[in-house]
Amino acid sequence: MTGPARDPDPAAPPSGYFEVDRSADVVGASFATTTDPRLREILQSLVGHLHAFVKDVEPTVPEWESAIAFLTATGQMCDDVRQEFILLSDVLGVSMLVESLNHAAGGRLTEATVEGPFHMVASPERQLGADINVSAEPGEPCLVTGRVVDQHGIPVAGASVDVWQANARGFYDVQRPNEMPQGELRGLFRTDAEGRFHFRTIVPAHYPIPTDGPVGDLLRATGRHGFRPAHVHVEVSAPGLRTLTTHVFVAGSPYLDSDAVFGVKQSLIVDFATVDDPVRAASIGLSNPFRHADFPVVLRRDERAGG
Ligand code: BEZ
Ligand code: FE
């Protein structure tokens, strides 16, 4: 049996008033009018976590002001080619978390990693076997081979394999426009009938992420370095298959276990073996000895799409 309805406590403040103890509930409730359910869920969760964080660290007003100044400077650093907020997300491990949650690999599937800021120009289309080191940058000659298959092991013919990398001094073409022609160390290849691809290049070096902005200040203030281990970026796509954005990391490179953007996954570290075989080197157009990396790629076929 229910008793008579109780009158609200006249001493209690109206529920929409701000109170520290109920701050997340009060602010979260203000978003209850959001008609898009996903937006409402995201905002109410954000408010809950943000208020818990503020109560945890109890920032002083000057600390809050410097956080605002930091975010303002981060925004001011952004332009058409520089995205300091993504860089911030990268060094906080958020980019990798989003990437990993959205591209759960599992089974034989090739793991994904961050795209990074240097995929900003289209890679030139090249024939299989081409040398992406078009202007003979100094460096160790290297052959990269691979085969694209789906999760059932069926080869993917005609898949697009887009690669881009730094040179042996750790620079991308877009960072050294006066020294490196655009398209240097980039290539867009199509796999053959058996799903295979191969190209020539040089072994890339490890390099620092851009540290001339607020993210660099953050790294310096916290004693963190800004280096990434040596890698070749690879983006593989084909109709009916999930596009994969990943890296081939050079085994033995410095910073594999302390990547500034947390992009390394063990399955992506590949042995760039030294090959001392003058006949083979001559047949593929590389000087001897050369390095060889083989990177098998397993893409997820979207079964529902029937592709
Ligand atoms: C890159 O590998 O190109 C990269 C990734 C994240 C931040 C900076 C650079
Ligand atoms: Fe990179």
Coordinates of C-alpha atoms and ligand atoms in Angstrom, one line a residue:
M1 CA 0.0 0.0 0.0
T2 CA 1.3 3.4 -0.9
G3 CA 1.0 6.2 1.5
P4 CA -0.1 9.7 0.6
A5 CA 2.3 11.6 -1.8
R6 CA 4.8 13.6 0.2
D7 CA 5.1 17.3 -0.4
P8 CA 8.6 18.3 -1.7
D9 CA 11.0 19.5 1.1
P10 CA 10.6 23.3 1.0
A11 CA 14.1 23.6 2.3
A12 CA 15.7 21.6 -0.6
P13 CA 17.0 23.7 -3.5
P14 CA 15.3 23.2 -6.9
S15 CA 16.9 20.3 -8.7
G16 CA 18.3 22.5 -11.5
Y17 CA 20.4 24.6 -9.1
F18 CA 24.2 23.9 -9.2
E19 CA 25.6 22.0 -6.2
V20 CA 29.1 20.5 -6.1
D21 CA 27.8 17.1 -4.9
R22 CA 25.3 16.8 -7.7
S23 CA 27.1 18.9 -10.3
A24 CA 27.4 16.1 -13.0
D25 CA 23.7 15.2 -12.5
V26 CA 22.5 18.8 -12.8
V27 CA 24.6 19.6 -15.9
G28 CA 23.9 16.2 -17.4
A29 CA 20.1 16.7 -17.0
S30 CA 20.4 19.9 -19.0
F31 CA 21.2 17.8 -22.0
A32 CA 18.1 15.6 -21.6
T33 CA 16.3 17.7 -24.2
T34 CA 18.9 16.5 -26.9
T35 CA 16.8 14.7 -29.5
D36 CA 19.7 12.8 -31.1
P37 CA 20.1 9.9 -28.6
R38 CA 23.8 9.3 -29.5
L39 CA 24.7 13.0 -29.0
R40 CA 22.8 12.9 -25.6
E41 CA 24.7 9.8 -24.5
I42 CA 28.1 11.3 -25.5
L43 CA 27.4 14.7 -23.8
Q44 CA 26.1 13.2 -20.6
S45 CA 29.0 10.8 -20.3
L46 CA 31.4 13.6 -21.1
V47 CA 29.9 15.7 -18.3
G48 CA 30.1 12.8 -15.8
H49 CA 33.8 12.0 -16.6
L50 CA 34.8 15.7 -16.8
H51 CA 33.2 16.6 -13.5
A52 CA 34.8 13.5 -11.8
F53 CA 38.2 14.6 -13.2
V54 CA 37.8 18.1 -11.9
K55 CA 36.8 16.9 -8.5
D56 CA 39.8 14.5 -8.5
V57 CA 42.5 17.1 -9.3
E58 CA 40.7 20.2 -7.9
P59 CA 42.5 22.7 -10.2
T60 CA 43.2 26.1 -8.9
V61 CA 41.8 29.0 -11.0
P62 CA 45.3 29.8 -12.5
E63 CA 45.7 26.1 -13.4
W64 CA 42.3 26.2 -15.1
E65 CA 43.4 29.3 -16.9
S66 CA 46.6 27.7 -18.2
A67 CA 44.6 24.7 -19.4
I68 CA 42.4 27.1 -21.3
A69 CA 45.5 28.9 -22.7
F70 CA 47.0 25.5 -23.7
L71 CA 43.8 24.5 -25.6
T72 CA 43.6 28.0 -27.2
A73 CA 47.2 27.7 -28.4
T74 CA 46.5 24.2 -29.7
G75 CA 43.6 25.6 -31.8
Q76 CA 45.7 28.5 -33.0
M77 CA 48.4 26.2 -34.2
C78 CA 46.0 24.4 -36.6
D79 CA 45.7 25.3 -40.3
D80 CA 45.1 23.4 -43.5
V81 CA 48.2 21.2 -43.1
R82 CA 48.8 21.3 -39.3
Q83 CA 46.3 19.6 -36.9
E84 CA 47.6 20.1 -33.4
F85 CA 44.5 18.7 -31.8
I86 CA 45.0 15.4 -33.6
L87 CA 48.7 15.5 -32.5
L88 CA 47.4 16.1 -28.9
S89 CA 45.1 13.1 -29.3
D90 CA 48.1 11.1 -30.6
V91 CA 50.4 11.8 -27.7
L92 CA 47.6 11.2 -25.2
G93 CA 47.1 7.7 -26.7
V94 CA 43.5 8.6 -27.7
S95 CA 44.0 8.2 -31.4
M96 CA 45.4 4.7 -30.9
L97 CA 42.5 3.9 -28.6
V98 CA 39.9 5.1 -31.1
E99 CA 41.7 3.3 -33.9
S100 CA 42.0 0.0 -31.9
L101 CA 38.3 0.1 -30.7
N102 CA 37.1 0.7 -34.2
H103 CA 39.4 -1.8 -36.0
A104 CA 39.5 -4.7 -33.6
A105 CA 41.6 -7.1 -35.6
G106 CA 41.5 -10.6 -34.1
G107 CA 42.2 -13.9 -35.8
R108 CA 44.5 -13.5 -38.8
L109 CA 43.5 -9.9 -39.6
T110 CA 46.3 -7.3 -39.9
E111 CA 46.3 -4.8 -37.1
A112 CA 45.7 -1.1 -37.7
T113 CA 47.5 1.9 -36.4
V114 CA 47.3 5.7 -36.6
E115 CA 47.4 7.4 -40.0
G116 CA 49.5 10.4 -38.9
P117 CA 49.6 13.9 -40.5
F118 CA 51.8 13.2 -43.5
H119 CA 49.2 11.5 -45.7
M120 CA 48.3 14.9 -46.9
V121 CA 49.3 14.6 -50.6
A122 CA 48.1 11.9 -53.0
S123 CA 50.7 9.2 -53.7
P124 CA 51.7 8.9 -57.4
E125 CA 50.4 5.8 -59.1
R126 CA 53.3 3.5 -59.8
Q127 CA 53.9 0.2 -61.5
L128 CA 54.6 -2.9 -59.3
G129 CA 58.3 -3.1 -58.7
A130 CA 58.9 0.7 -59.1
D131 CA 61.4 2.5 -56.9
I132 CA 59.6 5.1 -54.7
N133 CA 63.0 6.7 -54.0
V134 CA 62.7 8.6 -57.3
S135 CA 65.5 11.1 -56.7
A136 CA 68.0 8.7 -55.3
E137 CA 67.9 9.8 -51.7
P138 CA 70.8 8.4 -49.8
G139 CA 69.9 5.3 -47.7
E140 CA 70.0 1.6 -47.5
P141 CA 68.3 0.1 -50.6
C142 CA 65.3 -2.0 -49.7
L143 CA 62.7 -4.3 -51.3
V144 CA 59.3 -4.5 -49.8
T145 CA 57.0 -7.3 -50.8
G146 CA 53.6 -8.5 -49.6
R147 CA 50.4 -10.2 -50.5
V148 CA 46.9 -9.0 -49.7
V149 CA 44.4 -11.7 -48.8
D150 CA 41.0 -11.8 -47.0
Q151 CA 40.3 -13.5 -43.7
H152 CA 39.7 -16.8 -45.6
G153 CA 43.1 -16.6 -47.3
I154 CA 41.6 -15.7 -50.7
P155 CA 44.0 -13.3 -52.6
V156 CA 42.7 -9.8 -53.3
A157 CA 43.6 -8.9 -56.9
G158 CA 43.6 -5.2 -57.8
A159 CA 43.7 -4.0 -54.2
S160 CA 45.1 -0.4 -53.8
V161 CA 48.3 -0.3 -51.7
D162 CA 49.2 3.2 -50.8
V163 CA 52.6 3.7 -49.1
W164 CA 54.4 6.7 -47.7
Q165 CA 57.5 7.0 -45.6
A166 CA 60.3 9.2 -44.3
N167 CA 63.8 9.2 -45.8
A168 CA 66.9 8.0 -44.0
R169 CA 67.2 11.4 -42.2
G170 CA 63.6 11.1 -40.9
F171 CA 61.9 13.6 -43.2
Y172 CA 58.8 13.3 -45.4
D173 CA 58.7 15.1 -48.7
V174 CA 56.1 17.6 -47.4
Q175 CA 58.5 18.6 -44.6
R176 CA 61.4 19.3 -47.0
P177 CA 59.7 20.8 -50.1
N178 CA 62.9 22.5 -51.3
E179 CA 65.0 19.3 -51.0
M180 CA 62.6 16.5 -51.9
P181 CA 60.2 16.5 -54.9
Q182 CA 56.5 16.0 -53.9
G183 CA 55.7 12.3 -54.2
E184 CA 59.2 11.2 -53.1
L185 CA 59.0 8.0 -51.0
R186 CA 55.3 7.6 -51.8
G187 CA 53.5 5.2 -54.1
L188 CA 50.1 3.9 -55.0
F189 CA 50.3 0.3 -56.2
R190 CA 47.7 -2.3 -57.4
T191 CA 48.1 -5.9 -56.4
D192 CA 48.5 -8.5 -59.2
A193 CA 46.2 -11.4 -59.9
E194 CA 47.6 -13.3 -56.9
G195 CA 47.2 -10.3 -54.6
R196 CA 50.9 -9.6 -54.5
F197 CA 52.7 -6.2 -54.4
H198 CA 56.4 -5.2 -54.4
F199 CA 58.3 -2.0 -54.6
R200 CA 61.8 -0.6 -54.1
T201 CA 62.7 2.0 -51.6
I202 CA 65.2 2.9 -48.8
V203 CA 65.0 2.0 -45.2
P204 CA 63.3 4.9 -43.4
A205 CA 64.7 6.4 -40.2
H206 CA 63.0 7.1 -36.8
Y207 CA 62.0 10.7 -36.5
P208 CA 60.4 13.2 -34.2
I209 CA 56.7 14.3 -34.4
P210 CA 56.3 18.1 -34.9
T211 CA 57.3 19.6 -31.5
D212 CA 57.3 23.3 -32.4
G213 CA 53.8 23.8 -30.9
P214 CA 51.9 23.3 -27.7
V215 CA 52.1 19.5 -27.9
G216 CA 55.9 19.9 -28.0
D217 CA 55.7 22.1 -24.9
L218 CA 53.7 19.4 -23.2
L219 CA 56.3 16.8 -24.1
R220 CA 59.1 19.0 -22.8
A221 CA 57.2 19.9 -19.6
T222 CA 56.7 16.2 -18.8
G223 CA 60.2 15.0 -19.8
R224 CA 58.7 12.8 -22.6
H225 CA 60.6 12.4 -26.0
G226 CA 58.7 13.0 -29.3
F227 CA 60.2 10.2 -31.4
R228 CA 58.5 7.6 -33.5
P229 CA 60.3 4.4 -34.5
A230 CA 61.1 3.8 -38.1
H231 CA 58.1 2.8 -40.2
V232 CA 56.5 2.7 -43.6
H233 CA 52.9 3.7 -43.7
V234 CA 50.6 1.4 -45.6
E235 CA 46.9 1.9 -46.5
V236 CA 45.2 -1.0 -48.3
S237 CA 41.7 -0.8 -49.7
A238 CA 39.6 -2.9 -52.1
P239 CA 35.9 -3.1 -52.8
G240 CA 33.9 -5.1 -50.3
L241 CA 36.9 -5.2 -47.8
R242 CA 37.5 -3.0 -44.8
T243 CA 40.2 -0.4 -45.5
L244 CA 43.3 -0.9 -43.4
T245 CA 45.5 1.9 -42.3
T246 CA 48.7 0.6 -40.7
H247 CA 52.5 0.7 -40.5
V248 CA 55.3 -1.7 -41.2
F249 CA 57.8 -1.0 -38.3
V250 CA 61.5 -1.7 -38.8
A251 CA 62.6 -4.4 -36.4
G252 CA 65.5 -3.1 -34.2
S253 CA 64.6 0.6 -34.7
P254 CA 65.0 2.9 -31.6
Y255 CA 61.8 3.8 -29.9
L256 CA 59.8 0.7 -30.8
D257 CA 58.9 0.4 -27.1
S258 CA 58.3 4.1 -26.4
D259 CA 56.6 5.5 -29.6
A260 CA 55.5 9.1 -28.8
V261 CA 52.1 8.3 -30.2
F262 CA 51.7 4.6 -29.0
G263 CA 51.3 3.4 -32.5
V264 CA 53.4 0.2 -32.3
K265 CA 51.7 -3.2 -32.2
Q266 CA 54.0 -6.2 -32.0
S267 CA 52.5 -7.9 -35.0
L268 CA 53.5 -4.9 -37.2
I269 CA 57.2 -5.2 -36.4
V270 CA 58.9 -6.7 -39.5
D271 CA 62.5 -8.0 -40.0
F272 CA 64.2 -5.9 -42.7
A273 CA 66.6 -8.7 -43.4
T274 CA 69.9 -8.0 -45.1
V275 CA 70.2 -9.9 -48.4
D276 CA 73.7 -10.3 -49.9
D277 CA 72.9 -11.7 -53.4
P278 CA 74.4 -9.7 -56.3
V279 CA 72.4 -11.7 -58.9
R280 CA 69.0 -11.1 -57.2
A281 CA 69.9 -7.5 -56.5
A282 CA 70.7 -6.9 -60.1
S283 CA 67.5 -8.6 -61.2
I284 CA 65.3 -6.2 -59.2
G285 CA 67.4 -3.1 -59.8
L286 CA 68.9 -2.6 -56.4
S287 CA 72.5 -2.3 -55.3
N288 CA 73.9 -5.2 -53.3
P289 CA 73.5 -5.9 -50.4
F290 CA 69.9 -4.8 -49.8
R291 CA 67.3 -5.1 -47.2
H292 CA 64.1 -7.1 -47.6
A293 CA 60.8 -6.7 -45.7
D294 CA 57.8 -8.9 -46.4
F295 CA 54.5 -7.7 -45.1
P296 CA 51.5 -10.0 -45.6
V297 CA 48.2 -8.1 -45.3
V298 CA 44.9 -9.8 -44.2
L299 CA 41.8 -7.6 -44.8
R300 CA 38.4 -8.2 -43.4
R301 CA 35.8 -9.0 -46.0
D302 CA 32.5 -7.5 -45.1
E303 CA 30.4 -10.7 -45.5
R304 CA 27.0 -8.8 -45.3
A305 CA 28.0 -6.6 -48.2
G306 CA 28.5 -9.7 -50.2
G307 CA 31.7 -8.0 -51.7
Ligands
BEZ1 C1 53.4 9.7 -38.5 O1 53.8 8.5 -38.4 O2 53.6 10.1 -39.6 C2 52.9 10.4 -37.4 C3 51.9 9.9 -36.6 C4 51.3 10.6 -35.5 C5 51.9 11.9 -35.2 C6 52.9 12.4 -36.0 C7 53.5 11.7 -37.1
FE2 FE 55.1 8.4 -40.1

